[in-house]
Amino acid sequence: QSGNYSLHLTGQDTFTVDSLKATQDNLKIMEFVGLPIALILLCIVLKSIILIVAPILAVLTTICVVFAIMVPIAQVISVPSYIPSVAIAILVGCSLDYSLFLLTRYREELNKGRSNYASVAYTLFYSGKTVVISGTVLIICFVGLYFFPVETVQMIGYSASIAVFVSMIVSFTLIPALLLCFGFLFSIPGIIPCIPHCRRAPDNLEQQSKQEISGFWFKFSTFLTRPGITGYIVIILVILFLLPVFVGNIKFHLVNNALHGLPSDAETLVQQRIIQQDYTPGQIYSYTILVVAKNTSSNMPSPIKSELFFNISTALALELLHNPSTSAFLSKDGINSLSYMGGQTANWATAQ
């Protein structure tokens, strides 16, 4: 930028670079900030630092297996560069979620006084079904992306389905195996010195019940389920939130704008807003209409040199200029050339 002038780089390549950079930056935040926070919350819920080793191993194993499956696929079909990051984000979330189901139940069974073997068995019997059903529902949802006519969306569905499936398999195979083989470690109550409430897990069911009764969730559930008008108040509040949608008949306008995939402060987005003030979409992203002429014989002259082809191309160009549905996207001199042959263009002004 100098004086009254500023220089901007535009084009499809700049959009691709900014879009890829934004995706990678957001996924890095998830991986390096979101994952540690999720593990801390999991540690607080389970009240055991040692138990956190199991979901960490499950996540690492799932990543290795998913990449082992995706690498051969990437050798055959084109895979966008951000697909591995998307797959990691999904499998980390699923692995931690399924680990929470299993390990919470495992801790509850231990507090009931069951042996390590019995605790693992009851965990698989009750929570194992939850993991399988949850994973199956997610896989079905992601499989629906296969039917989108956009290759990028299809690849997201394909990688996400693999990530969820592998997370599900690893969760109810590796985690129970670790609990069985190293139960003497995982059954030890964990210690979190910096949080007094989580310094020691309950030794038995009676102590656990006392902690639950004095906890927030028990009080919250008791408030919502107590006799009276509490339930009606919740229903009325939900209706009030939904009422504007039905009364106002809110409509969603779908637009085909690739710039919506960029963050609001992306350099490409700023440049496009500047250029759209003075140029039509056809000038920014030139449209190319391809009229293919088929040769009837190799000995005959090229059909695109014929007067008939020239007249057809001219009529098509004039229709685009005068048709109200297309003229809005074209400037007064919106037709740049009539044909492109042998490396040369037939200029539209000269052709007229």
Tab-separated table of C-alpha atoms in Angstrom:
chain	number	residue	atom	x	y	z
A	1	GLN	CA	0.000	0.000	0.000
A	2	SER	CA	1.372	3.397	-1.018
A	3	GLY	CA	-0.392	6.753	-1.001
A	4	ASN	CA	-3.878	6.481	-2.479
A	5	TYR	CA	-3.243	3.049	-3.967
A	6	SER	CA	-3.206	-0.453	-2.564
A	7	LEU	CA	-2.179	-3.735	-4.202
A	8	HIS	CA	-4.291	-6.889	-3.799
A	9	LEU	CA	-3.713	-10.397	-5.105
A	10	THR	CA	-6.899	-12.137	-6.221
A	11	GLY	CA	-7.950	-15.261	-8.080
A	12	GLN	CA	-9.008	-18.836	-7.435
A	13	ASP	CA	-5.589	-19.850	-6.123
A	14	THR	CA	-5.671	-17.215	-3.378
A	15	PHE	CA	-9.092	-18.467	-2.292
A	16	THR	CA	-7.799	-22.032	-2.102
A	17	VAL	CA	-4.749	-21.019	-0.060
A	18	ASP	CA	-6.783	-18.961	2.433
A	19	SER	CA	-9.431	-21.669	2.762
A	20	LEU	CA	-6.848	-24.379	3.428
A	21	LYS	CA	-4.945	-22.202	5.897
A	22	ALA	CA	-8.125	-21.352	7.832
A	23	THR	CA	-9.093	-25.033	8.040
A	24	GLN	CA	-5.659	-26.095	9.247
A	25	ASP	CA	-5.468	-23.297	11.850
A	26	ASN	CA	-8.875	-24.172	13.303
A	27	LEU	CA	-8.054	-27.875	13.467
A	28	LYS	CA	-4.730	-27.127	15.176
A	29	ILE	CA	-6.628	-25.251	17.876
A	30	MET	CA	-8.858	-28.296	18.302
A	31	GLU	CA	-5.946	-30.721	18.498
A	32	PHE	CA	-3.619	-28.725	20.769
A	33	VAL	CA	-6.214	-26.930	22.915
A	34	GLY	CA	-9.447	-28.904	22.717
A	35	LEU	CA	-7.916	-32.349	23.305
A	36	PRO	CA	-6.068	-31.441	26.534
A	37	ILE	CA	-9.191	-29.726	27.893
A	38	ALA	CA	-11.276	-32.805	27.030
A	39	LEU	CA	-8.802	-35.076	28.843
A	40	ILE	CA	-8.876	-32.835	31.927
A	41	LEU	CA	-12.676	-32.937	32.006
A	42	LEU	CA	-12.595	-36.704	31.545
A	43	CYS	CA	-10.157	-36.969	34.446
A	44	ILE	CA	-12.451	-34.904	36.673
A	45	VAL	CA	-15.509	-37.010	35.789
A	46	LEU	CA	-13.721	-40.333	36.322
A	47	LYS	CA	-11.827	-39.077	39.382
A	48	SER	CA	-8.828	-41.108	38.279
A	49	ILE	CA	-5.636	-39.999	36.586
A	50	ILE	CA	-4.587	-43.585	35.850
A	51	LEU	CA	-7.798	-44.321	33.937
A	52	ILE	CA	-6.959	-41.512	31.474
A	53	VAL	CA	-4.189	-43.728	30.055
A	54	ALA	CA	-6.825	-46.004	28.474
A	55	PRO	CA	-8.569	-43.366	26.316
A	56	ILE	CA	-5.205	-41.869	25.295
A	57	LEU	CA	-4.048	-45.275	24.038
A	58	ALA	CA	-7.420	-45.764	22.341
A	59	VAL	CA	-7.085	-42.439	20.504
A	60	LEU	CA	-3.522	-43.177	19.348
A	61	THR	CA	-4.485	-46.679	18.197
A	62	THR	CA	-7.520	-45.352	16.318
A	63	ILE	CA	-5.424	-42.721	14.539
A	64	CYS	CA	-2.918	-45.345	13.385
A	65	VAL	CA	-5.615	-47.713	12.128
A	66	VAL	CA	-7.586	-44.972	10.327
A	67	PHE	CA	-4.475	-43.704	8.555
A	68	ALA	CA	-3.505	-47.265	7.631
A	69	ILE	CA	-6.885	-47.569	5.912
A	70	MET	CA	-6.875	-44.112	4.301
A	71	VAL	CA	-3.349	-44.247	2.833
A	72	PRO	CA	-4.133	-46.969	0.239
A	73	ILE	CA	-7.377	-45.184	-0.640
A	74	ALA	CA	-5.480	-41.928	-1.228
A	75	GLN	CA	-3.287	-43.755	-3.750
A	76	VAL	CA	-6.342	-44.537	-5.888
A	77	ILE	CA	-8.604	-41.501	-5.530
A	78	SER	CA	-7.943	-37.823	-4.872
A	79	VAL	CA	-8.255	-36.888	-1.188
A	80	PRO	CA	-8.396	-33.184	-0.181
A	81	SER	CA	-5.545	-32.110	2.076
A	82	TYR	CA	-7.823	-31.257	5.019
A	83	ILE	CA	-9.579	-34.655	5.122
A	84	PRO	CA	-7.006	-36.244	7.518
A	85	SER	CA	-7.484	-33.371	9.970
A	86	VAL	CA	-11.268	-33.739	9.795
A	87	ALA	CA	-10.957	-37.484	10.384
A	88	ILE	CA	-8.708	-36.896	13.417
A	89	ALA	CA	-11.184	-34.399	14.883
A	90	ILE	CA	-14.064	-36.878	14.556
A	91	LEU	CA	-12.190	-39.920	15.838
A	92	VAL	CA	-10.816	-38.038	18.853
A	93	GLY	CA	-14.312	-36.920	19.806
A	94	CYS	CA	-15.813	-40.391	19.333
A	95	SER	CA	-12.982	-42.180	21.154
A	96	LEU	CA	-13.202	-39.918	24.200
A	97	ASP	CA	-16.998	-40.139	24.204
A	98	TYR	CA	-17.017	-43.942	24.056
A	99	SER	CA	-14.237	-44.118	26.647
A	100	LEU	CA	-16.386	-42.021	28.977
A	101	PHE	CA	-19.297	-44.467	28.583
A	102	LEU	CA	-17.151	-47.486	29.357
A	103	LEU	CA	-14.894	-46.142	32.093
A	104	THR	CA	-17.711	-44.443	34.002
A	105	ARG	CA	-19.574	-47.728	34.160
A	106	TYR	CA	-16.355	-49.560	35.092
A	107	ARG	CA	-15.779	-47.180	38.011
A	108	GLU	CA	-19.395	-47.587	39.170
A	109	GLU	CA	-19.114	-51.380	39.155
A	110	LEU	CA	-15.902	-51.245	41.174
A	111	ASN	CA	-17.596	-49.014	43.733
A	112	LYS	CA	-20.306	-51.653	44.109
A	113	GLY	CA	-17.641	-54.033	45.396
A	114	ARG	CA	-17.390	-56.221	42.303
A	115	SER	CA	-14.129	-57.828	41.232
A	116	ASN	CA	-12.148	-56.384	38.352
A	117	TYR	CA	-13.243	-59.199	36.021
A	118	ALA	CA	-16.925	-58.785	36.953
A	119	SER	CA	-16.684	-54.998	36.574
A	120	VAL	CA	-15.337	-55.333	33.028
A	121	ALA	CA	-18.008	-57.900	32.155
A	122	TYR	CA	-20.852	-55.676	33.416
A	123	THR	CA	-19.294	-52.699	31.648
A	124	LEU	CA	-19.366	-54.467	28.298
A	125	PHE	CA	-22.854	-55.841	28.919
A	126	TYR	CA	-24.421	-52.450	29.671
A	127	SER	CA	-22.230	-49.713	28.179
A	128	GLY	CA	-20.943	-51.830	25.285
A	129	LYS	CA	-24.398	-51.785	23.705
A	130	THR	CA	-24.551	-48.008	24.075
A	131	VAL	CA	-21.232	-47.629	22.259
A	132	VAL	CA	-22.297	-49.893	19.389
A	133	ILE	CA	-25.690	-48.222	18.918
A	134	SER	CA	-24.207	-44.722	19.115
A	135	GLY	CA	-21.469	-45.583	16.606
A	136	THR	CA	-23.909	-47.254	14.224
A	137	VAL	CA	-26.224	-44.229	14.209
A	138	LEU	CA	-23.287	-41.902	13.476
A	139	ILE	CA	-22.033	-44.127	10.663
A	140	ILE	CA	-25.483	-44.162	9.059
A	141	CYS	CA	-25.611	-40.361	9.235
A	142	PHE	CA	-22.189	-39.963	7.622
A	143	VAL	CA	-23.005	-42.565	4.956
A	144	GLY	CA	-25.777	-40.188	3.868
A	145	LEU	CA	-23.058	-37.796	2.696
A	146	TYR	CA	-22.146	-40.332	-0.012
A	147	PHE	CA	-25.271	-39.297	-1.918
A	148	PHE	CA	-24.254	-35.641	-2.182
A	149	PRO	CA	-23.188	-34.789	-5.753
A	150	VAL	CA	-20.064	-33.023	-4.437
A	151	GLU	CA	-16.869	-35.041	-4.308
A	152	THR	CA	-15.449	-33.127	-1.338
A	153	VAL	CA	-18.570	-33.794	0.752
A	154	GLN	CA	-18.467	-37.449	-0.249
A	155	MET	CA	-14.864	-37.728	0.938
A	156	ILE	CA	-15.792	-36.174	4.289
A	157	GLY	CA	-18.541	-38.766	4.689
A	158	TYR	CA	-16.214	-41.574	3.648
A	159	SER	CA	-13.414	-40.600	6.064
A	160	ALA	CA	-15.830	-39.809	8.901
A	161	SER	CA	-17.526	-43.206	8.558
A	162	ILE	CA	-14.184	-44.970	8.755
A	163	ALA	CA	-13.136	-42.862	11.760
A	164	VAL	CA	-16.337	-43.616	13.698
A	165	PHE	CA	-16.248	-47.319	12.839
A	166	VAL	CA	-12.636	-47.747	13.935
A	167	SER	CA	-13.247	-45.688	17.108
A	168	MET	CA	-16.171	-47.944	17.987
A	169	ILE	CA	-14.221	-51.171	17.401
A	170	VAL	CA	-11.153	-49.985	19.327
A	171	SER	CA	-13.245	-48.697	22.234
A	172	PHE	CA	-15.014	-51.942	23.076
A	173	THR	CA	-12.011	-54.169	22.359
A	174	LEU	CA	-8.815	-52.372	23.444
A	175	ILE	CA	-10.197	-50.611	26.530
A	176	PRO	CA	-11.732	-53.777	28.083
A	177	ALA	CA	-8.506	-55.651	27.291
A	178	LEU	CA	-6.467	-52.990	29.096
A	179	LEU	CA	-8.828	-53.083	32.080
A	180	LEU	CA	-8.543	-56.874	32.303
A	181	CYS	CA	-4.765	-57.054	31.917
A	182	PHE	CA	-3.906	-54.059	34.110
A	183	GLY	CA	-6.832	-54.021	36.504
A	184	PHE	CA	-4.468	-53.810	39.479
A	185	LEU	CA	-3.544	-50.316	38.232
A	186	PHE	CA	-6.817	-49.022	36.801
A	187	SER	CA	-8.830	-50.008	39.864
A	188	ILE	CA	-6.744	-47.750	42.112
A	189	PRO	CA	-8.653	-44.555	43.094
A	190	GLY	CA	-7.080	-41.591	41.354
A	191	ILE	CA	-5.714	-38.445	42.980
A	192	ILE	CA	-6.035	-34.855	41.713
A	193	PRO	CA	-4.270	-32.775	44.367
A	194	CYS	CA	-5.304	-29.369	43.041
A	195	ILE	CA	-9.040	-30.159	43.305
A	196	PRO	CA	-10.110	-31.180	46.831
A	197	HIS	CA	-13.406	-32.674	45.667
A	198	CYS	CA	-11.543	-35.049	43.335
A	199	ARG	CA	-8.665	-36.047	45.607
A	200	ARG	CA	-10.140	-39.436	46.293
A	201	ALA	CA	-12.755	-41.553	44.586
A	202	PRO	CA	-15.507	-43.075	46.775
A	203	ASP	CA	-14.487	-46.339	48.398
A	204	ASN	CA	-17.920	-47.925	48.274
A	205	LEU	CA	-21.452	-47.506	46.985
A	206	GLU	CA	-22.674	-45.802	50.153
A	207	GLN	CA	-20.016	-43.117	49.962
A	208	GLN	CA	-20.687	-42.668	46.250
A	209	SER	CA	-24.411	-42.193	46.928
A	210	LYS	CA	-23.679	-39.498	49.521
A	211	GLN	CA	-21.482	-37.634	47.032
A	212	GLU	CA	-24.129	-37.879	44.312
A	213	ILE	CA	-26.906	-36.581	46.586
A	214	SER	CA	-24.843	-33.526	47.519
A	215	GLY	CA	-23.790	-32.915	43.911
A	216	PHE	CA	-25.079	-30.370	41.381
A	217	TRP	CA	-26.669	-32.845	38.964
A	218	PHE	CA	-28.761	-34.525	41.663
A	219	LYS	CA	-30.088	-31.155	42.832
A	220	PHE	CA	-30.730	-30.045	39.262
A	221	SER	CA	-32.627	-33.229	38.348
A	222	THR	CA	-34.614	-33.041	41.584
A	223	PHE	CA	-35.619	-29.470	40.748
A	224	LEU	CA	-36.832	-30.413	37.261
A	225	THR	CA	-38.739	-33.513	38.353
A	226	ARG	CA	-40.347	-32.262	41.549
A	227	PRO	CA	-44.176	-32.208	41.602
A	228	GLY	CA	-45.731	-28.941	40.587
A	229	ILE	CA	-45.483	-26.612	37.634
A	230	THR	CA	-41.740	-26.978	36.909
A	231	GLY	CA	-42.291	-29.308	33.947
A	232	TYR	CA	-44.965	-27.058	32.481
A	233	ILE	CA	-42.679	-24.045	32.784
A	234	VAL	CA	-39.959	-25.845	30.790
A	235	ILE	CA	-42.451	-26.820	28.052
A	236	ILE	CA	-43.786	-23.248	27.840
A	237	LEU	CA	-40.250	-21.852	27.525
A	238	VAL	CA	-39.467	-24.269	24.681
A	239	ILE	CA	-42.681	-23.261	22.870
A	240	LEU	CA	-41.831	-19.584	23.280
A	241	PHE	CA	-38.428	-20.166	21.686
A	242	LEU	CA	-39.981	-22.050	18.761
A	243	LEU	CA	-42.933	-19.695	18.271
A	244	PRO	CA	-41.068	-17.060	16.179
A	245	VAL	CA	-40.019	-19.764	13.717
A	246	PHE	CA	-43.587	-20.848	13.008
A	247	VAL	CA	-45.322	-17.461	13.268
A	248	GLY	CA	-42.719	-15.519	11.321
A	249	ASN	CA	-42.406	-18.261	8.690
A	250	ILE	CA	-38.660	-17.805	8.605
A	251	LYS	CA	-37.125	-18.833	5.290
A	252	PHE	CA	-33.521	-19.763	4.674
A	253	HIS	CA	-32.078	-18.442	1.438
A	254	LEU	CA	-29.521	-20.811	-0.002
A	255	VAL	CA	-26.733	-19.178	-1.974
A	256	ASN	CA	-23.908	-20.636	-4.011
A	257	ASN	CA	-21.000	-18.557	-2.789
A	258	ALA	CA	-17.687	-20.275	-2.197
A	259	LEU	CA	-16.489	-17.254	-0.199
A	260	HIS	CA	-18.763	-18.329	2.667
A	261	GLY	CA	-16.199	-21.005	3.420
A	262	LEU	CA	-13.638	-18.374	4.422
A	263	PRO	CA	-13.230	-16.685	7.811
A	264	SER	CA	-14.530	-13.104	7.942
A	265	ASP	CA	-11.026	-11.626	8.179
A	266	ALA	CA	-9.490	-13.630	5.324
A	267	GLU	CA	-7.482	-11.509	2.889
A	268	THR	CA	-9.208	-13.079	-0.120
A	269	LEU	CA	-12.643	-12.158	1.243
A	270	VAL	CA	-11.636	-8.516	1.680
A	271	GLN	CA	-10.266	-8.375	-1.862
A	272	GLN	CA	-13.378	-9.933	-3.369
A	273	ARG	CA	-15.647	-7.416	-1.637
A	274	ILE	CA	-13.582	-4.626	-3.176
A	275	ILE	CA	-13.648	-6.033	-6.696
A	276	GLN	CA	-17.359	-6.921	-6.601
A	277	GLN	CA	-18.216	-3.235	-6.276
A	278	ASP	CA	-17.119	-2.462	-9.845
A	279	TYR	CA	-17.158	-5.765	-11.740
A	280	THR	CA	-19.829	-8.275	-12.660
A	281	PRO	CA	-19.545	-11.970	-11.674
A	282	GLY	CA	-18.774	-12.869	-15.279
A	283	GLN	CA	-15.793	-10.524	-15.299
A	284	ILE	CA	-14.465	-11.789	-11.976
A	285	TYR	CA	-14.954	-15.466	-12.823
A	286	SER	CA	-15.121	-15.687	-16.610
A	287	TYR	CA	-17.655	-18.155	-17.954
A	288	THR	CA	-16.604	-20.359	-20.847
A	289	ILE	CA	-19.222	-21.897	-23.143
A	290	LEU	CA	-17.824	-24.842	-25.054
A	291	VAL	CA	-19.320	-25.577	-28.477
A	292	VAL	CA	-17.838	-28.843	-29.737
A	293	ALA	CA	-17.731	-29.548	-33.457
A	294	LYS	CA	-17.388	-33.196	-34.493
A	295	ASN	CA	-15.433	-34.014	-37.631
A	296	THR	CA	-17.231	-36.310	-40.040
A	297	SER	CA	-14.015	-37.291	-41.734
A	298	SER	CA	-10.325	-36.654	-41.266
A	299	ASN	CA	-10.065	-35.500	-44.895
A	300	MET	CA	-12.713	-32.812	-44.484
A	301	PRO	CA	-11.899	-29.300	-43.214
A	302	SER	CA	-12.539	-28.501	-39.584
A	303	PRO	CA	-16.238	-27.674	-38.973
A	304	ILE	CA	-15.334	-24.746	-36.724
A	305	LYS	CA	-14.037	-22.918	-39.814
A	306	SER	CA	-17.405	-23.136	-41.494
A	307	GLU	CA	-19.897	-20.303	-41.857
A	308	LEU	CA	-22.577	-22.392	-40.106
A	309	PHE	CA	-20.500	-22.746	-36.951
A	310	PHE	CA	-19.746	-19.022	-36.959
A	311	ASN	CA	-23.435	-18.131	-37.304
A	312	ILE	CA	-24.452	-20.511	-34.506
A	313	SER	CA	-21.790	-19.117	-32.171
A	314	THR	CA	-22.822	-15.551	-33.006
A	315	ALA	CA	-26.488	-16.263	-32.342
A	316	LEU	CA	-25.614	-17.866	-29.003
A	317	ALA	CA	-23.511	-14.866	-27.948
A	318	LEU	CA	-26.255	-12.398	-28.895
A	319	GLU	CA	-28.814	-14.431	-26.946
A	320	LEU	CA	-26.649	-14.265	-23.845
A	321	LEU	CA	-26.308	-10.485	-24.184
A	322	HIS	CA	-30.022	-9.788	-24.646
A	323	ASN	CA	-31.599	-12.482	-22.474
A	324	PRO	CA	-32.684	-10.911	-19.130
A	325	SER	CA	-31.708	-14.005	-17.177
A	326	THR	CA	-28.073	-13.812	-18.340
A	327	SER	CA	-27.475	-10.165	-19.270
A	328	ALA	CA	-27.431	-9.158	-15.594
A	329	PHE	CA	-24.222	-11.136	-15.167
A	330	LEU	CA	-22.536	-9.568	-18.204
A	331	SER	CA	-21.123	-6.115	-18.735
A	332	LYS	CA	-21.784	-4.181	-21.939
A	333	ASP	CA	-18.705	-5.714	-23.484
A	334	GLY	CA	-19.095	-8.994	-21.603
A	335	ILE	CA	-18.269	-11.230	-24.576
A	336	ASN	CA	-14.488	-11.332	-24.894
A	337	SER	CA	-14.064	-13.669	-27.843
A	338	LEU	CA	-16.190	-15.757	-30.161
A	339	SER	CA	-13.943	-18.765	-30.624
A	340	TYR	CA	-10.565	-20.139	-29.693
A	341	MET	CA	-8.777	-22.121	-32.362
A	342	GLY	CA	-5.175	-23.055	-32.896
A	343	GLY	CA	-4.038	-20.856	-30.025
A	344	GLN	CA	-5.780	-17.762	-31.430
A	345	THR	CA	-9.035	-16.056	-30.387
A	346	ALA	CA	-11.567	-14.468	-32.725
A	347	ASN	CA	-12.159	-11.124	-31.005
A	348	TRP	CA	-15.869	-10.455	-30.471
A	349	ALA	CA	-15.724	-6.821	-31.628
A	350	THR	CA	-13.984	-7.813	-34.847
A	351	ALA	CA	-16.357	-10.736	-35.354
A	352	GLN	CA	-19.375	-8.411	-35.155
